[in-house]
Amino acid sequence: MSEPSASPTPPDPGAAGGPLELWAQILSAASDVLSSIAESLKVEPVLLAGFATMLLVELAGALYGGTFLLVASLMFGAYALSLVALFVFRRWGGPRTARAGDSRRAKVRRSRRVHVPDFGAWRGDSRVDVRRSEDVVIGGSPARETAPAVPPQPASEPPAEPEPFTPRKPYTPTLARTRDTVLNAARRSAGGTGVRFEVVADSGCGKTLLLDEIAAGLKEDRRLVLFITAGAPQYGEAGAMGAAGREMAEYATCRQIIDAIATDVHRAYVPEGGEAPLLDPASGRELETSILGTRDVWQRESSSAPMNVVIDVSRSRDVNVGGIGEAVAGSLPREPTLSRLAEMQQQLTRVLDGAARSRPAALLVDDVHAVAGTPVENWLMAVLRGVSTAVVVHAGRPAGGGGERVPMPGARRLRLGLLSHAETTAFVTERLVEAGWQPTEATAAAGEIAVLTRGHPIGVATCTTIVRDSLPADASTAEVRTLLLGGAGHWDDDGAFDAVRTYVDDYAARIVGRPLPLFDLLVVLRRCTATILAAVLGETQGVSERQASQIYDWLSRCAFVTPFDDDESEGWRLHDYLRENLDLRFRRTRPTQHADLHAVVERYYRTRLNFDEERDEQPIGAVGARYEDADWQRDSQEWLHHAAFLPRVAFESSRRAMIRLFLEAFYWWDMEVPSSYCAQLVSAYRALPTERDPRWVAWLDQLRTGYVAGRVNQVPGRDRERWEQAGAALDALAEYLGLRRGHVPTDPDLRRIYIISAQLQGEAIWFGGSGGDSERNRAAAWFRAGGEACTDENELWMGNWAVHEEASLWATADPARARALLEGFEDRLAAQEDTELPVWLAETFADIAWAENDPRRSFDAHARAALHGFVYHVRQETYGQYPNHYTDSLYRSVLTHMEQREREALDAGLTDEAAAAKARSRALFAPYWQHIGRDPGDTFGLPDPPAATDLGSDLTPFARAAKWVVRNMADELERSVEEPLRDPAAP
């Protein structure tokens, strides 16, 4: 490992520099102050007039001289200093707010009849300058969104010097000096200036270990440390994926980075291993949910994006600042719509930068070479640049072809390389002497290891461990060479890696008392945990759980393993330097054994992903919440990785499981709101080997893009082409898998595919048709087929949906038939603790009552649907849930249906009935309005839907109000959704 060397890029702004750097910082600060004063004076005419007056007095003093000049100079100086202090405080001294987004400016000078209609679709700050204009009409603005509140770090004593470091793995003086270079720069920047370093090192030269030690040192200084590992986008074989597929693969990679950042935030306020928390629970949870909320920011409606508008109407007349709508500003130019990645990057940067400005923080990224040359690299570097006050360190391998990557502006480049002969010898000798070797023999063996490994750090550490544990203390250098090389020229030649294999397998054999081929398994595993190791060794080798645990603990301490995703608690993997080289050779020389091992690991993951696992006393529908869990999603990605290496015969069953996984996730989430997870699955499926007949992937994507999500959007005859597209995809899948209506498969995967696709077929037929009896009967047959197949306990909740869908078909055409289908249905839902279907059941009863010419019961059922829909934000199938895009879509559908019913009533001349329904509904929700201290006015009194800032957290006033309703209106929630409302008491 060579000494760290700085690149010829600009020096680190947080480091102490010479006089020129000091003057540069002073001039920069002065320039900022003057710019702030000049900008502020333009919109402060009184201050500007005062400044001009003082300037005239000073000029008069210069003209008359004497005492007058002295007095004038003192007055002018005092006024100028006051201005400087005022504007410096405004810019740097006041409370900070998060930047809401891009700025928008429009200037209209000396004009008449100016109309700037709407700003609602714009994100960010907007400035409209309409000076000396008349008849100006400008819209309004919602409040600006602020960054999540992260309390500032309490004042504390200066950080202590680093405690004595305990060497482990290949930790050398060079690595220690490199670590201290970063930590010292970070400590000098305690005033809020950002620190940026780029670490460049070949595989096995210590970059991950360096980042790990930097992270530990920064945590000791009470910094919030976010340490993540970048992964390559899954483009498939030879990058054969199309543009849309590549974009989704890139999005999936960026989303995984966000998930990893959020995980580190979670550990900062719920630490493991007895560590002290770095965040308090409230602010930590708020920051975590804000970060997770950036994953799907591109899916939100533009109207929900908050912004701030600054309007300058000086020297203008007849200005009307009216209500702002949510339409696009008609007369002002707009910038092109941001891409998914760009908008997600801006939102994530805003959240992270806001957090870093509130308390000391650091962002560490390993393996940036994995995204080199892809849009993900640009995305990631933009995020790192945007976190301007944090300590930022990113590490990766050198650019391919011997070239140099362009460093991040302001980043100092540090290099790690091979160890010198002296440093290698000292490292090895120390460890051998600790193991009982005499200094002379230890020095000789160390010199031999230095020659054999050429100073490669991971090789030095690994060979030292093997020699220490495998040879007697007086072994000769010839014995060391024979043990480590086995006839090869150097340790990193192909044959020399067999020494590691022998070492691992021999130790495992001593634990279990018989030969155990363990090393091959480590080569194919991208992630090894105690659970995975015990399950796989138990299935293939009959190893007990206790023996597997001993092996796992021993391997965890070895120098040739590295933490998975920079977190030891998540498991580890064989070091990339070994795994990448050996996996290629393993696949090439022993393809059958290679595929067989992948098959074993694939079966383990497939079992973990099985929908039919135990529900741990949660409601029957709660198991579907796993599709929203980042850890579970990561397991699904590992499963797909191993499935890609399966033999063709074994892949057939995995393909069925993949189709099932997609349809279950789609059924759980995408039928109401399009999710990113299903899109990620399609992207991952497209990356599978092309010889695996990928036609089914295109059909899944066709279903995903054709299906019209959201109840409020599903109307017979509307979007007919999309529904036909979805129906055609379902037909193709059924033919491909040999599915026929009325013939329920026995295979568990095919059975679940049959149940879900039958219900989707019913929807495609009904909403893709004209709403006639023919389509109704055909759709009912499919819903019935899907429901009748749900005989297992874990399928009953899906059968309930099928029954309800069939009943809803007949709600208006044959109300009696619909009621017959729903006989006892509400009790069944209560027994199964279903909290969503009661919302839709109330809506269906409202349609039935309307068809029976009973408007009162119809309106009352709509009101009860709103009550259940409102509390569903916080009372979902799983515990501890919060408002999200799904619950928001569901509740807005209920509100829309009530509005539609009111219009139907007014069109039918039922004005009095509608007014009475409003009074009853307001009475139902009166406790809610009294609790929040507002008057609903002459409306139905339904609670407002959540704003965008209310989603992803149960800490908002909206969520607290919904929880209040759950506790204080429990009696109404327990009533039948068909029970009429009481008439309000007379005033």
mmCIF file with all atom_site columns, C-alpha atoms in Angstrom, residues 639-753:
data_model
loop_
_atom_site.group_PDB
_atom_site.id
_atom_site.type_symbol
_atom_site.label_atom_id
_atom_site.label_alt_id
_atom_site.label_comp_id
_atom_site.label_asym_id
_atom_site.label_entity_id
_atom_site.label_seq_id
_atom_site.pdbx_PDB_ins_code
_atom_site.Cartn_x
_atom_site.Cartn_y
_atom_site.Cartn_z
_atom_site.occupancy
_atom_site.B_iso_or_equiv
_atom_site.pdbx_formal_charge
_atom_site.auth_seq_id
_atom_site.auth_comp_id
_atom_site.auth_asym_id
_atom_site.auth_atom_id
_atom_site.pdbx_PDB_model_num
ATOM 1   C CA . TRP A 1 639 ? -33.160 -15.031 -5.300  1.00 0.00 ? 639 TRP A CA 1
ATOM 2   C CA . LEU A 1 640 ? -33.214 -13.796 -8.894  1.00 0.00 ? 640 LEU A CA 1
ATOM 3   C CA . HIS A 1 641 ? -29.419 -13.664 -8.973  1.00 0.00 ? 641 HIS A CA 1
ATOM 4   C CA . HIS A 1 642 ? -29.145 -17.353 -8.082  1.00 0.00 ? 642 HIS A CA 1
ATOM 5   C CA . ALA A 1 643 ? -32.068 -18.329 -10.314 1.00 0.00 ? 643 ALA A CA 1
ATOM 6   C CA . ALA A 1 644 ? -30.173 -16.963 -13.312 1.00 0.00 ? 644 ALA A CA 1
ATOM 7   C CA . PHE A 1 645 ? -27.604 -19.774 -12.945 1.00 0.00 ? 645 PHE A CA 1
ATOM 8   C CA . LEU A 1 646 ? -30.091 -22.648 -12.674 1.00 0.00 ? 646 LEU A CA 1
ATOM 9   C CA . PRO A 1 647 ? -30.117 -25.520 -15.156 1.00 0.00 ? 647 PRO A CA 1
ATOM 10  C CA . ARG A 1 648 ? -32.899 -25.228 -17.731 1.00 0.00 ? 648 ARG A CA 1
ATOM 11  C CA . VAL A 1 649 ? -35.062 -27.929 -16.128 1.00 0.00 ? 649 VAL A CA 1
ATOM 12  C CA . ALA A 1 650 ? -34.850 -26.386 -12.659 1.00 0.00 ? 650 ALA A CA 1
ATOM 13  C CA . PHE A 1 651 ? -35.563 -22.943 -14.076 1.00 0.00 ? 651 PHE A CA 1
ATOM 14  C CA . GLU A 1 652 ? -39.082 -23.972 -15.147 1.00 0.00 ? 652 GLU A CA 1
ATOM 15  C CA . SER A 1 653 ? -40.372 -24.050 -11.571 1.00 0.00 ? 653 SER A CA 1
ATOM 16  C CA . SER A 1 654 ? -38.505 -20.837 -10.738 1.00 0.00 ? 654 SER A CA 1
ATOM 17  C CA . ARG A 1 655 ? -40.138 -19.102 -13.678 1.00 0.00 ? 655 ARG A CA 1
ATOM 18  C CA . ARG A 1 656 ? -43.571 -20.009 -12.301 1.00 0.00 ? 656 ARG A CA 1
ATOM 19  C CA . ALA A 1 657 ? -42.504 -18.621 -8.921  1.00 0.00 ? 657 ALA A CA 1
ATOM 20  C CA . MET A 1 658 ? -41.326 -15.395 -10.597 1.00 0.00 ? 658 MET A CA 1
ATOM 21  C CA . ILE A 1 659 ? -44.666 -14.925 -12.338 1.00 0.00 ? 659 ILE A CA 1
ATOM 22  C CA . ARG A 1 660 ? -46.444 -15.610 -9.058  1.00 0.00 ? 660 ARG A CA 1
ATOM 23  C CA . LEU A 1 661 ? -44.266 -13.095 -7.215  1.00 0.00 ? 661 LEU A CA 1
ATOM 24  C CA . PHE A 1 662 ? -45.075 -10.398 -9.740  1.00 0.00 ? 662 PHE A CA 1
ATOM 25  C CA . LEU A 1 663 ? -48.817 -11.070 -9.709  1.00 0.00 ? 663 LEU A CA 1
ATOM 26  C CA . GLU A 1 664 ? -49.015 -11.178 -5.918  1.00 0.00 ? 664 GLU A CA 1
ATOM 27  C CA . ALA A 1 665 ? -47.176 -7.873  -5.610  1.00 0.00 ? 665 ALA A CA 1
ATOM 28  C CA . PHE A 1 666 ? -49.365 -6.417  -8.357  1.00 0.00 ? 666 PHE A CA 1
ATOM 29  C CA . TYR A 1 667 ? -52.508 -7.667  -6.601  1.00 0.00 ? 667 TYR A CA 1
ATOM 30  C CA . TRP A 1 668 ? -51.379 -6.215  -3.294  1.00 0.00 ? 668 TRP A CA 1
ATOM 31  C CA . TRP A 1 669 ? -50.393 -2.745  -4.515  1.00 0.00 ? 669 TRP A CA 1
ATOM 32  C CA . ASP A 1 670 ? -50.601 -1.926  -8.227  1.00 0.00 ? 670 ASP A CA 1
ATOM 33  C CA . MET A 1 671 ? -54.329 -2.473  -8.625  1.00 0.00 ? 671 MET A CA 1
ATOM 34  C CA . GLU A 1 672 ? -54.810 0.803   -6.753  1.00 0.00 ? 672 GLU A CA 1
ATOM 35  C CA . VAL A 1 673 ? -51.495 2.687   -7.230  1.00 0.00 ? 673 VAL A CA 1
ATOM 36  C CA . PRO A 1 674 ? -48.652 1.767   -9.615  1.00 0.00 ? 674 PRO A CA 1
ATOM 37  C CA . SER A 1 675 ? -45.684 0.655   -7.525  1.00 0.00 ? 675 SER A CA 1
ATOM 38  C CA . SER A 1 676 ? -42.012 0.748   -8.310  1.00 0.00 ? 676 SER A CA 1
ATOM 39  C CA . TYR A 1 677 ? -41.510 -2.798  -7.028  1.00 0.00 ? 677 TYR A CA 1
ATOM 40  C CA . CYS A 1 678 ? -43.370 -4.453  -9.900  1.00 0.00 ? 678 CYS A CA 1
ATOM 41  C CA . ALA A 1 679 ? -41.411 -2.313  -12.338 1.00 0.00 ? 679 ALA A CA 1
ATOM 42  C CA . GLN A 1 680 ? -38.188 -3.391  -10.617 1.00 0.00 ? 680 GLN A CA 1
ATOM 43  C CA . LEU A 1 681 ? -39.203 -7.034  -10.943 1.00 0.00 ? 681 LEU A CA 1
ATOM 44  C CA . VAL A 1 682 ? -39.752 -6.606  -14.663 1.00 0.00 ? 682 VAL A CA 1
ATOM 45  C CA . SER A 1 683 ? -36.331 -4.999  -14.944 1.00 0.00 ? 683 SER A CA 1
ATOM 46  C CA . ALA A 1 684 ? -34.716 -7.854  -13.004 1.00 0.00 ? 684 ALA A CA 1
ATOM 47  C CA . TYR A 1 685 ? -36.533 -10.480 -15.078 1.00 0.00 ? 685 TYR A CA 1
ATOM 48  C CA . ARG A 1 686 ? -35.311 -8.851  -18.272 1.00 0.00 ? 686 ARG A CA 1
ATOM 49  C CA . ALA A 1 687 ? -31.745 -9.221  -17.018 1.00 0.00 ? 687 ALA A CA 1
ATOM 50  C CA . LEU A 1 688 ? -32.094 -13.034 -16.914 1.00 0.00 ? 688 LEU A CA 1
ATOM 51  C CA . PRO A 1 689 ? -30.200 -15.066 -19.530 1.00 0.00 ? 689 PRO A CA 1
ATOM 52  C CA . THR A 1 690 ? -31.824 -14.683 -22.940 1.00 0.00 ? 690 THR A CA 1
ATOM 53  C CA . GLU A 1 691 ? -31.943 -18.428 -23.583 1.00 0.00 ? 691 GLU A CA 1
ATOM 54  C CA . ARG A 1 692 ? -34.590 -18.756 -20.836 1.00 0.00 ? 692 ARG A CA 1
ATOM 55  C CA . ASP A 1 693 ? -37.478 -17.820 -23.186 1.00 0.00 ? 693 ASP A CA 1
ATOM 56  C CA . PRO A 1 694 ? -38.226 -14.322 -21.862 1.00 0.00 ? 694 PRO A CA 1
ATOM 57  C CA . ARG A 1 695 ? -41.600 -13.858 -23.631 1.00 0.00 ? 695 ARG A CA 1
ATOM 58  C CA . TRP A 1 696 ? -43.451 -14.025 -20.310 1.00 0.00 ? 696 TRP A CA 1
ATOM 59  C CA . VAL A 1 697 ? -41.559 -10.962 -19.076 1.00 0.00 ? 697 VAL A CA 1
ATOM 60  C CA . ALA A 1 698 ? -43.007 -8.856  -21.891 1.00 0.00 ? 698 ALA A CA 1
ATOM 61  C CA . TRP A 1 699 ? -46.524 -10.053 -21.002 1.00 0.00 ? 699 TRP A CA 1
ATOM 62  C CA . LEU A 1 700 ? -46.076 -9.069  -17.372 1.00 0.00 ? 700 LEU A CA 1
ATOM 63  C CA . ASP A 1 701 ? -44.907 -5.632  -18.416 1.00 0.00 ? 701 ASP A CA 1
ATOM 64  C CA . GLN A 1 702 ? -47.837 -5.365  -20.819 1.00 0.00 ? 702 GLN A CA 1
ATOM 65  C CA . LEU A 1 703 ? -50.206 -6.125  -17.950 1.00 0.00 ? 703 LEU A CA 1
ATOM 66  C CA . ARG A 1 704 ? -48.461 -3.580  -15.733 1.00 0.00 ? 704 ARG A CA 1
ATOM 67  C CA . THR A 1 705 ? -48.681 -0.762  -18.268 1.00 0.00 ? 705 THR A CA 1
ATOM 68  C CA . GLY A 1 706 ? -52.123 -1.636  -19.613 1.00 0.00 ? 706 GLY A CA 1
ATOM 69  C CA . TYR A 1 707 ? -53.979 -2.032  -16.344 1.00 0.00 ? 707 TYR A CA 1
ATOM 70  C CA . VAL A 1 708 ? -55.749 1.159   -15.208 1.00 0.00 ? 708 VAL A CA 1
ATOM 71  C CA . ALA A 1 709 ? -55.024 1.506   -11.499 1.00 0.00 ? 709 ALA A CA 1
ATOM 72  C CA . GLY A 1 710 ? -57.333 3.125   -8.958  1.00 0.00 ? 710 GLY A CA 1
ATOM 73  C CA . ARG A 1 711 ? -61.061 2.571   -8.409  1.00 0.00 ? 711 ARG A CA 1
ATOM 74  C CA . VAL A 1 712 ? -61.919 6.112   -9.293  1.00 0.00 ? 712 VAL A CA 1
ATOM 75  C CA . ASN A 1 713 ? -60.314 5.657   -12.724 1.00 0.00 ? 713 ASN A CA 1
ATOM 76  C CA . GLN A 1 714 ? -62.001 2.349   -13.576 1.00 0.00 ? 714 GLN A CA 1
ATOM 77  C CA . VAL A 1 715 ? -65.101 2.987   -15.680 1.00 0.00 ? 715 VAL A CA 1
ATOM 78  C CA . PRO A 1 716 ? -66.580 0.589   -18.278 1.00 0.00 ? 716 PRO A CA 1
ATOM 79  C CA . GLY A 1 717 ? -65.828 1.770   -21.799 1.00 0.00 ? 717 GLY A CA 1
ATOM 80  C CA . ARG A 1 718 ? -63.133 4.246   -20.753 1.00 0.00 ? 718 ARG A CA 1
ATOM 81  C CA . ASP A 1 719 ? -59.495 3.415   -21.553 1.00 0.00 ? 719 ASP A CA 1
ATOM 82  C CA . ARG A 1 720 ? -60.697 0.489   -23.643 1.00 0.00 ? 720 ARG A CA 1
ATOM 83  C CA . GLU A 1 721 ? -57.387 0.086   -25.486 1.00 0.00 ? 721 GLU A CA 1
ATOM 84  C CA . ARG A 1 722 ? -55.451 -0.217  -22.238 1.00 0.00 ? 722 ARG A CA 1
ATOM 85  C CA . TRP A 1 723 ? -57.843 -2.777  -20.832 1.00 0.00 ? 723 TRP A CA 1
ATOM 86  C CA . GLU A 1 724 ? -57.639 -4.773  -24.053 1.00 0.00 ? 724 GLU A CA 1
ATOM 87  C CA . GLN A 1 725 ? -53.843 -4.680  -23.727 1.00 0.00 ? 725 GLN A CA 1
ATOM 88  C CA . ALA A 1 726 ? -54.048 -5.982  -20.163 1.00 0.00 ? 726 ALA A CA 1
ATOM 89  C CA . GLY A 1 727 ? -56.540 -8.690  -21.158 1.00 0.00 ? 727 GLY A CA 1
ATOM 90  C CA . ALA A 1 728 ? -54.353 -9.842  -24.052 1.00 0.00 ? 728 ALA A CA 1
ATOM 91  C CA . ALA A 1 729 ? -51.376 -10.157 -21.680 1.00 0.00 ? 729 ALA A CA 1
ATOM 92  C CA . LEU A 1 730 ? -53.446 -12.278 -19.282 1.00 0.00 ? 730 LEU A CA 1
ATOM 93  C CA . ASP A 1 731 ? -54.610 -14.505 -22.148 1.00 0.00 ? 731 ASP A CA 1
ATOM 94  C CA . ALA A 1 732 ? -51.030 -15.029 -23.305 1.00 0.00 ? 732 ALA A CA 1
ATOM 95  C CA . LEU A 1 733 ? -49.869 -15.924 -19.789 1.00 0.00 ? 733 LEU A CA 1
ATOM 96  C CA . ALA A 1 734 ? -52.741 -18.386 -19.324 1.00 0.00 ? 734 ALA A CA 1
ATOM 97  C CA . GLU A 1 735 ? -51.951 -20.137 -22.589 1.00 0.00 ? 735 GLU A CA 1
ATOM 98  C CA . TYR A 1 736 ? -48.229 -20.177 -21.811 1.00 0.00 ? 736 TYR A CA 1
ATOM 99  C CA . LEU A 1 737 ? -48.828 -21.794 -18.403 1.00 0.00 ? 737 LEU A CA 1
ATOM 100 C CA . GLY A 1 738 ? -51.676 -24.059 -19.529 1.00 0.00 ? 738 GLY A CA 1
ATOM 101 C CA . LEU A 1 739 ? -54.323 -22.454 -17.309 1.00 0.00 ? 739 LEU A CA 1
ATOM 102 C CA . ARG A 1 740 ? -58.057 -22.860 -17.998 1.00 0.00 ? 740 ARG A CA 1
ATOM 103 C CA . ARG A 1 741 ? -60.999 -21.406 -16.129 1.00 0.00 ? 741 ARG A CA 1
ATOM 104 C CA . GLY A 1 742 ? -62.618 -23.981 -13.901 1.00 0.00 ? 742 GLY A CA 1
ATOM 105 C CA . HIS A 1 743 ? -59.489 -26.167 -13.685 1.00 0.00 ? 743 HIS A CA 1
ATOM 106 C CA . VAL A 1 744 ? -57.647 -25.211 -10.500 1.00 0.00 ? 744 VAL A CA 1
ATOM 107 C CA . PRO A 1 745 ? -53.978 -26.337 -10.620 1.00 0.00 ? 745 PRO A CA 1
ATOM 108 C CA . THR A 1 746 ? -52.455 -28.350 -7.797  1.00 0.00 ? 746 THR A CA 1
ATOM 109 C CA . ASP A 1 747 ? -49.019 -26.745 -8.109  1.00 0.00 ? 747 ASP A CA 1
ATOM 110 C CA . PRO A 1 748 ? -48.918 -23.973 -5.415  1.00 0.00 ? 748 PRO A CA 1
ATOM 111 C CA . ASP A 1 749 ? -47.424 -21.362 -7.727  1.00 0.00 ? 749 ASP A CA 1
ATOM 112 C CA . LEU A 1 750 ? -49.804 -22.068 -10.594 1.00 0.00 ? 750 LEU A CA 1
ATOM 113 C CA . ARG A 1 751 ? -52.720 -22.150 -8.168  1.00 0.00 ? 751 ARG A CA 1
ATOM 114 C CA . ARG A 1 752 ? -51.958 -18.628 -6.925  1.00 0.00 ? 752 ARG A CA 1
ATOM 115 C CA . ILE A 1 753 ? -51.400 -17.401 -10.486 1.00 0.00 ? 753 ILE A CA 1
#
